[in-house]
Amino acid sequence: MSRAASAPVPAPAITPMTPGHVLLALLVVAIWGGNFVAVKIATATVPPLFLVALRFGVLFLILAPFLPWPRRSQLPLLAGIGLTLGVGHFGLMFVALSLGVDASTMSVAIQIEVPFAAVCAWAVLGEKLTKRHIAGLVLGMIGVVLVAGDPKVLTQLDGLAVGLMAGGLWAYANVQIKQLGRHGALSPQMLNAWLGPFCVGPLLILSFLFEDGQRDALANLDWATVVALAYILGGASLIAYGAWYFLLGRYSVGQVTIYMLLVPVCGVLAGVLLMGETMGLMEMVGGVFIVSGVAVVQLRRLPGPLRRLR
């Protein structure tokens, strides 16, 4: 069967991102870079799967009373996203960080999601993979490999493998979110809230099967864990994911997810500044490649007056 026969949906036209939306995407990746440190701190006290269940449960309790119900046709897709993103991606990422993987290393490993997302969007949604986009991906992934070239990574292979699986699931979840939009508009905060009912139950079951100490963790929270939890809920979830869902509703998956290649730069800086992790020459050179990869894709798409300033 030809690819055209298996993907009847025509490739959408590429809409250039406005400068304001470019800045919004940069804010998101900066917040997410710091989120690896917050999760690292929180999972030192709270079991990781239980922590993910708290994240989605608290968001649902805060947001749902002020939001409308989703349409019935959207419920199956919401359930799928809840399992892929909530249980799969977040569960595996938090577990990986609890296994001892550095925040900076995890912020690099998770970038496997960028090429995965582009390929998934091409295969499932029929989105275009332009030469410029492929070049940006290649530059970015070279940067990821360079940043990951530190010998310390060899001592964290188990957690790293879990992180790579988390990245693959995040990529597919972005395609699911794009498909959800075809069943009617769903605001970013509605998506933040209504994933909860579909993933909290499975996460709690997995937590109580494979983890312990949940009650003690809640009873003995210290200030660092409380601040980390507030960052995870307020910054990384309400603000960053809300903005991310907003951008996915307006641009192609490939356009938006390319910015994830900047997360390692922010994650490494956060790890160095807040956790005392080291940053070597390979990491710095890799960061240059990553930024260049994003620039190759996006600078061409800026409005004409801004392009002429380059």
Short mmCIF file of C-alpha atoms in Angstrom, two decimals:
data_model
loop_
_atom_site.label_atom_id
_atom_site.label_comp_id
_atom_site.label_asym_id
_atom_site.label_seq_id
_atom_site.Cartn_x
_atom_site.Cartn_y
_atom_site.Cartn_z
CA MET A 1 0.00 0.00 0.00
CA SER A 2 1.40 3.39 -0.89
CA ARG A 3 1.98 6.03 1.75
CA ALA A 4 -0.57 8.29 0.05
CA ALA A 5 -3.22 5.62 0.48
CA SER A 6 -2.42 5.13 4.17
CA ALA A 7 -2.36 8.86 4.98
CA PRO A 8 -5.39 10.46 3.30
CA VAL A 9 -5.18 13.67 5.31
CA PRO A 10 -3.36 16.31 3.20
CA ALA A 11 -0.27 17.92 4.65
CA PRO A 12 -1.23 21.22 6.27
CA ALA A 13 0.36 24.43 5.06
CA ILE A 14 3.18 25.67 7.27
CA THR A 15 2.19 28.83 9.13
CA PRO A 16 5.19 30.92 10.24
CA MET A 17 5.43 31.32 14.01
CA THR A 18 5.03 34.91 15.16
CA PRO A 19 7.88 36.48 17.20
CA GLY A 20 5.63 36.45 20.26
CA HIS A 21 4.95 32.73 19.90
CA VAL A 22 8.67 32.06 19.36
CA LEU A 23 9.33 33.79 22.69
CA LEU A 24 6.55 31.75 24.29
CA ALA A 25 8.16 28.53 23.05
CA LEU A 26 11.50 29.68 24.48
CA LEU A 27 9.85 30.38 27.85
CA VAL A 28 8.37 26.88 27.84
CA VAL A 29 11.70 25.15 27.23
CA ALA A 30 13.40 27.29 29.90
CA ILE A 31 10.77 26.24 32.44
CA TRP A 32 11.04 22.60 31.40
CA GLY A 33 14.83 22.72 31.67
CA GLY A 34 14.45 23.71 35.31
CA ASN A 35 11.76 21.07 35.81
CA PHE A 36 14.32 18.26 35.64
CA VAL A 37 15.96 19.71 38.75
CA ALA A 38 12.59 20.10 40.49
CA VAL A 39 11.66 16.48 39.74
CA LYS A 40 15.10 15.30 40.87
CA ILE A 41 14.60 17.06 44.22
CA ALA A 42 11.00 15.88 44.66
CA THR A 43 11.67 12.22 43.82
CA ALA A 44 14.36 12.10 46.50
CA THR A 45 11.47 12.29 49.01
CA VAL A 46 8.28 11.26 47.19
CA PRO A 47 7.99 7.95 45.24
CA PRO A 48 8.06 8.85 41.51
CA LEU A 49 4.83 7.22 40.31
CA PHE A 50 2.98 8.58 43.34
CA LEU A 51 4.40 12.02 42.53
CA VAL A 52 3.05 11.86 38.97
CA ALA A 53 -0.37 10.83 40.31
CA LEU A 54 -0.28 13.84 42.66
CA ARG A 55 0.62 16.12 39.74
CA PHE A 56 -2.36 15.12 37.61
CA GLY A 57 -4.75 14.74 40.54
CA VAL A 58 -4.05 18.18 41.99
CA LEU A 59 -4.30 19.82 38.56
CA PHE A 60 -7.69 18.19 38.03
CA LEU A 61 -8.99 19.32 41.44
CA ILE A 62 -7.76 22.90 40.87
CA LEU A 63 -8.95 23.36 37.28
CA ALA A 64 -11.94 21.10 36.65
CA PRO A 65 -14.52 23.04 38.73
CA PHE A 66 -13.97 26.09 36.50
CA LEU A 67 -13.95 24.31 33.13
CA PRO A 68 -16.59 22.75 30.87
CA TRP A 69 -16.76 19.03 30.27
CA PRO A 70 -15.06 17.70 27.12
CA ARG A 71 -17.21 16.34 24.30
CA ARG A 72 -18.11 12.67 24.33
CA SER A 73 -16.22 12.15 21.05
CA GLN A 74 -13.06 13.48 22.71
CA LEU A 75 -13.10 11.07 25.67
CA PRO A 76 -11.45 8.08 23.93
CA LEU A 77 -8.60 10.28 22.70
CA LEU A 78 -8.24 11.89 26.13
CA ALA A 79 -7.98 8.41 27.64
CA GLY A 80 -5.27 7.49 25.15
CA ILE A 81 -3.31 10.68 25.83
CA GLY A 82 -3.67 10.12 29.57
CA LEU A 83 -2.09 6.68 29.28
CA THR A 84 0.62 7.71 26.81
CA LEU A 85 1.57 11.06 28.34
CA GLY A 86 0.54 10.71 31.98
CA VAL A 87 1.31 7.08 32.80
CA GLY A 88 3.93 6.43 30.11
CA HIS A 89 5.97 9.59 29.60
CA PHE A 90 5.72 11.22 33.02
CA GLY A 91 5.83 7.93 34.90
CA LEU A 92 8.98 6.73 33.15
CA MET A 93 10.72 10.12 33.28
CA PHE A 94 10.14 10.52 37.02
CA VAL A 95 11.27 6.92 37.63
CA ALA A 96 14.44 7.53 35.60
CA LEU A 97 15.34 10.59 37.67
CA SER A 98 14.69 8.65 40.88
CA LEU A 99 17.17 5.98 39.69
CA GLY A 100 20.01 8.48 39.99
CA VAL A 101 20.25 9.97 36.51
CA ASP A 102 21.54 13.55 36.65
CA ALA A 103 19.02 16.24 35.75
CA SER A 104 21.37 17.48 33.01
CA THR A 105 21.79 13.98 31.54
CA MET A 106 18.04 13.33 31.52
CA SER A 107 17.36 16.65 29.81
CA VAL A 108 19.61 15.37 27.00
CA ALA A 109 18.30 11.80 26.77
CA ILE A 110 14.70 12.91 26.55
CA GLN A 111 15.49 14.76 23.30
CA ILE A 112 14.98 11.53 21.38
CA GLU A 113 11.40 12.82 21.38
CA VAL A 114 12.20 15.49 18.78
CA PRO A 115 12.99 13.24 15.79
CA PHE A 116 10.38 10.76 17.01
CA ALA A 117 7.74 13.52 17.02
CA ALA A 118 8.67 14.69 13.53
CA VAL A 119 8.50 11.14 12.14
CA CYS A 120 5.23 10.37 13.97
CA ALA A 121 3.65 13.57 12.64
CA TRP A 122 4.81 12.72 9.11
CA ALA A 123 3.50 9.14 9.31
CA VAL A 124 0.22 9.77 11.14
CA LEU A 125 -0.77 13.35 10.29
CA GLY A 126 0.86 13.75 6.89
CA GLU A 127 2.96 16.75 8.01
CA LYS A 128 5.85 17.72 5.76
CA LEU A 129 9.50 17.05 6.58
CA THR A 130 11.31 19.81 4.67
CA LYS A 131 15.05 19.77 3.92
CA ARG A 132 15.53 22.70 6.28
CA HIS A 133 13.66 20.86 9.03
CA ILE A 134 15.73 17.70 8.51
CA ALA A 135 18.95 19.75 8.59
CA GLY A 136 17.88 21.37 11.84
CA LEU A 137 17.07 17.98 13.33
CA VAL A 138 20.46 16.59 12.30
CA LEU A 139 22.32 19.55 13.82
CA GLY A 140 20.27 19.30 16.98
CA MET A 141 20.78 15.57 17.40
CA ILE A 142 24.54 15.96 16.83
CA GLY A 143 24.42 18.42 19.71
CA VAL A 144 22.48 15.95 21.84
CA VAL A 145 25.10 13.25 21.18
CA LEU A 146 27.92 15.65 22.07
CA VAL A 147 26.25 16.70 25.32
CA ALA A 148 25.67 13.04 26.18
CA GLY A 149 29.33 12.22 25.47
CA ASP A 150 30.35 12.70 29.08
CA PRO A 151 31.77 9.48 30.65
CA LYS A 152 29.36 9.85 33.59
CA VAL A 153 26.55 8.74 31.27
CA LEU A 154 28.04 5.23 31.18
CA THR A 155 27.27 4.88 34.91
CA GLN A 156 23.59 5.78 34.40
CA LEU A 157 22.58 3.46 31.56
CA ASP A 158 19.56 1.92 33.30
CA GLY A 159 17.94 5.27 34.03
CA LEU A 160 19.01 6.54 30.62
CA ALA A 161 17.18 3.68 28.86
CA VAL A 162 14.02 4.47 30.83
CA GLY A 163 14.38 8.14 29.86
CA LEU A 164 14.67 7.25 26.16
CA MET A 165 11.41 5.29 26.37
CA ALA A 166 9.78 8.29 28.05
CA GLY A 167 10.91 10.49 25.16
CA GLY A 168 9.38 8.18 22.56
CA LEU A 169 6.03 8.19 24.37
CA TRP A 170 6.06 12.01 24.62
CA ALA A 171 6.56 12.22 20.86
CA TYR A 172 3.51 10.09 20.11
CA ALA A 173 1.44 11.96 22.72
CA ASN A 174 2.00 15.19 20.76
CA VAL A 175 0.50 13.55 17.68
CA GLN A 176 -2.46 12.35 19.77
CA ILE A 177 -2.99 15.91 21.04
CA LYS A 178 -3.01 17.19 17.46
CA GLN A 179 -5.58 14.53 16.52
CA LEU A 180 -7.71 15.54 19.50
CA GLY A 181 -8.03 19.06 18.07
CA ARG A 182 -9.81 17.64 15.03
CA HIS A 183 -12.68 16.60 17.29
CA GLY A 184 -13.34 20.16 18.46
CA ALA A 185 -11.38 22.85 20.25
CA LEU A 186 -10.10 21.99 23.72
CA SER A 187 -8.43 24.79 25.69
CA PRO A 188 -4.92 24.19 27.08
CA GLN A 189 -6.17 24.18 30.66
CA MET A 190 -9.02 21.80 29.78
CA LEU A 191 -6.40 19.40 28.46
CA ASN A 192 -4.30 19.92 31.60
CA ALA A 193 -7.29 19.11 33.79
CA TRP A 194 -9.10 16.33 31.95
CA LEU A 195 -6.12 14.04 31.51
CA GLY A 196 -6.25 13.49 35.28
CA PRO A 197 -9.26 11.13 35.46
CA PHE A 198 -7.65 8.82 32.91
CA CYS A 199 -4.16 8.51 34.41
CA VAL A 200 -4.41 9.04 38.20
CA GLY A 201 -6.04 5.63 38.78
CA PRO A 202 -3.46 3.58 36.83
CA LEU A 203 -0.61 5.58 38.38
CA LEU A 204 -1.86 4.98 41.94
CA ILE A 205 -2.29 1.26 41.24
CA LEU A 206 1.26 1.03 39.88
CA SER A 207 2.59 3.10 42.78
CA PHE A 208 1.05 0.92 45.48
CA LEU A 209 2.15 -2.25 43.65
CA PHE A 210 5.79 -1.27 43.12
CA GLU A 211 6.51 1.57 45.59
CA ASP A 212 6.21 2.18 49.31
CA GLY A 213 6.50 5.07 51.76
CA GLN A 214 3.81 7.24 50.16
CA ARG A 215 2.19 8.22 53.47
CA ASP A 216 5.52 8.93 55.17
CA ALA A 217 6.61 11.07 52.22
CA LEU A 218 3.53 13.29 52.53
CA ALA A 219 3.88 13.54 56.31
CA ASN A 220 7.55 14.56 56.20
CA LEU A 221 7.76 17.05 53.35
CA ASP A 222 10.62 19.53 53.74
CA TRP A 223 10.71 23.03 52.29
CA ALA A 224 12.86 22.01 49.29
CA THR A 225 10.35 19.34 48.28
CA VAL A 226 7.43 21.74 48.72
CA VAL A 227 9.13 24.32 46.47
CA ALA A 228 9.91 21.60 43.91
CA LEU A 229 6.28 20.42 43.94
CA ALA A 230 5.06 24.01 43.50
CA TYR A 231 7.39 24.42 40.51
CA ILE A 232 6.22 21.14 38.95
CA LEU A 233 2.55 22.06 39.37
CA GLY A 234 2.62 25.81 38.76
CA GLY A 235 5.51 26.38 36.38
CA ALA A 236 6.01 23.17 34.43
CA SER A 237 2.35 22.08 34.35
CA LEU A 238 -0.03 25.05 34.47
CA ILE A 239 2.15 27.57 32.64
CA ALA A 240 4.48 25.55 30.42
CA TYR A 241 2.14 22.74 29.36
CA GLY A 242 -0.71 25.22 28.94
CA ALA A 243 1.45 27.27 26.57
CA TRP A 244 2.64 24.12 24.78
CA TYR A 245 -0.89 22.90 24.10
CA PHE A 246 -1.71 26.43 22.86
CA LEU A 247 1.18 26.32 20.37
CA LEU A 248 0.33 22.79 19.18
CA GLY A 249 -3.16 24.03 18.39
CA ARG A 250 -1.77 26.68 16.02
CA TYR A 251 1.33 25.19 14.40
CA SER A 252 2.55 21.85 13.08
CA VAL A 253 4.00 19.29 15.47
CA GLY A 254 7.40 19.56 13.77
CA GLN A 255 7.50 23.36 14.08
CA VAL A 256 6.78 23.30 17.79
CA THR A 257 8.72 20.23 18.94
CA ILE A 258 11.97 21.46 17.34
CA TYR A 259 12.23 23.83 20.31
CA MET A 260 12.62 20.82 22.60
CA LEU A 261 16.21 20.63 21.35
CA LEU A 262 16.86 23.69 23.54
CA VAL A 263 15.78 21.88 26.71
CA PRO A 264 19.22 20.24 27.25
CA VAL A 265 20.86 23.68 27.28
CA CYS A 266 18.44 24.88 29.97
CA GLY A 267 18.56 21.56 31.81
CA VAL A 268 22.35 21.47 31.94
CA LEU A 269 22.51 25.08 33.15
CA ALA A 270 19.91 24.37 35.84
CA GLY A 271 21.78 21.25 36.93
CA VAL A 272 25.06 23.15 37.16
CA LEU A 273 23.65 26.18 38.98
CA LEU A 274 21.20 24.45 41.33
CA MET A 275 22.52 20.90 41.82
CA GLY A 276 26.26 21.44 41.51
CA GLU A 277 26.49 19.15 38.47
CA THR A 278 29.49 19.62 36.19
CA MET A 279 29.42 21.02 32.65
CA GLY A 280 32.28 20.09 30.34
CA LEU A 281 33.53 21.31 26.97
CA MET A 282 31.55 18.63 25.10
CA GLU A 283 28.34 19.85 26.72
CA MET A 284 29.04 23.46 25.77
CA VAL A 285 29.90 22.59 22.16
CA GLY A 286 26.81 20.41 21.98
CA GLY A 287 24.71 23.31 23.19
CA VAL A 288 25.95 25.41 20.28
CA PHE A 289 24.88 22.70 17.81
CA ILE A 290 21.47 22.43 19.45
CA VAL A 291 20.81 26.17 19.28
CA SER A 292 22.00 26.15 15.66
CA GLY A 293 19.56 23.37 14.81
CA VAL A 294 16.62 25.35 16.12
CA ALA A 295 17.84 28.49 14.33
CA VAL A 296 18.08 26.69 10.97
CA VAL A 297 14.43 25.70 11.21
CA GLN A 298 12.92 28.85 12.67
CA LEU A 299 14.83 31.91 11.44
CA ARG A 300 13.62 31.27 7.89
CA ARG A 301 10.04 31.43 9.14
CA LEU A 302 10.18 34.78 10.89
CA PRO A 303 8.29 37.65 9.24
CA GLY A 304 10.14 39.45 6.44
CA PRO A 305 11.18 42.58 8.40
CA LEU A 306 12.79 40.43 11.10
CA ARG A 307 14.55 38.20 8.56
CA ARG A 308 16.15 41.30 7.03
CA LEU A 309 17.67 42.16 10.41
CA ARG A 310 19.78 39.02 10.38
#
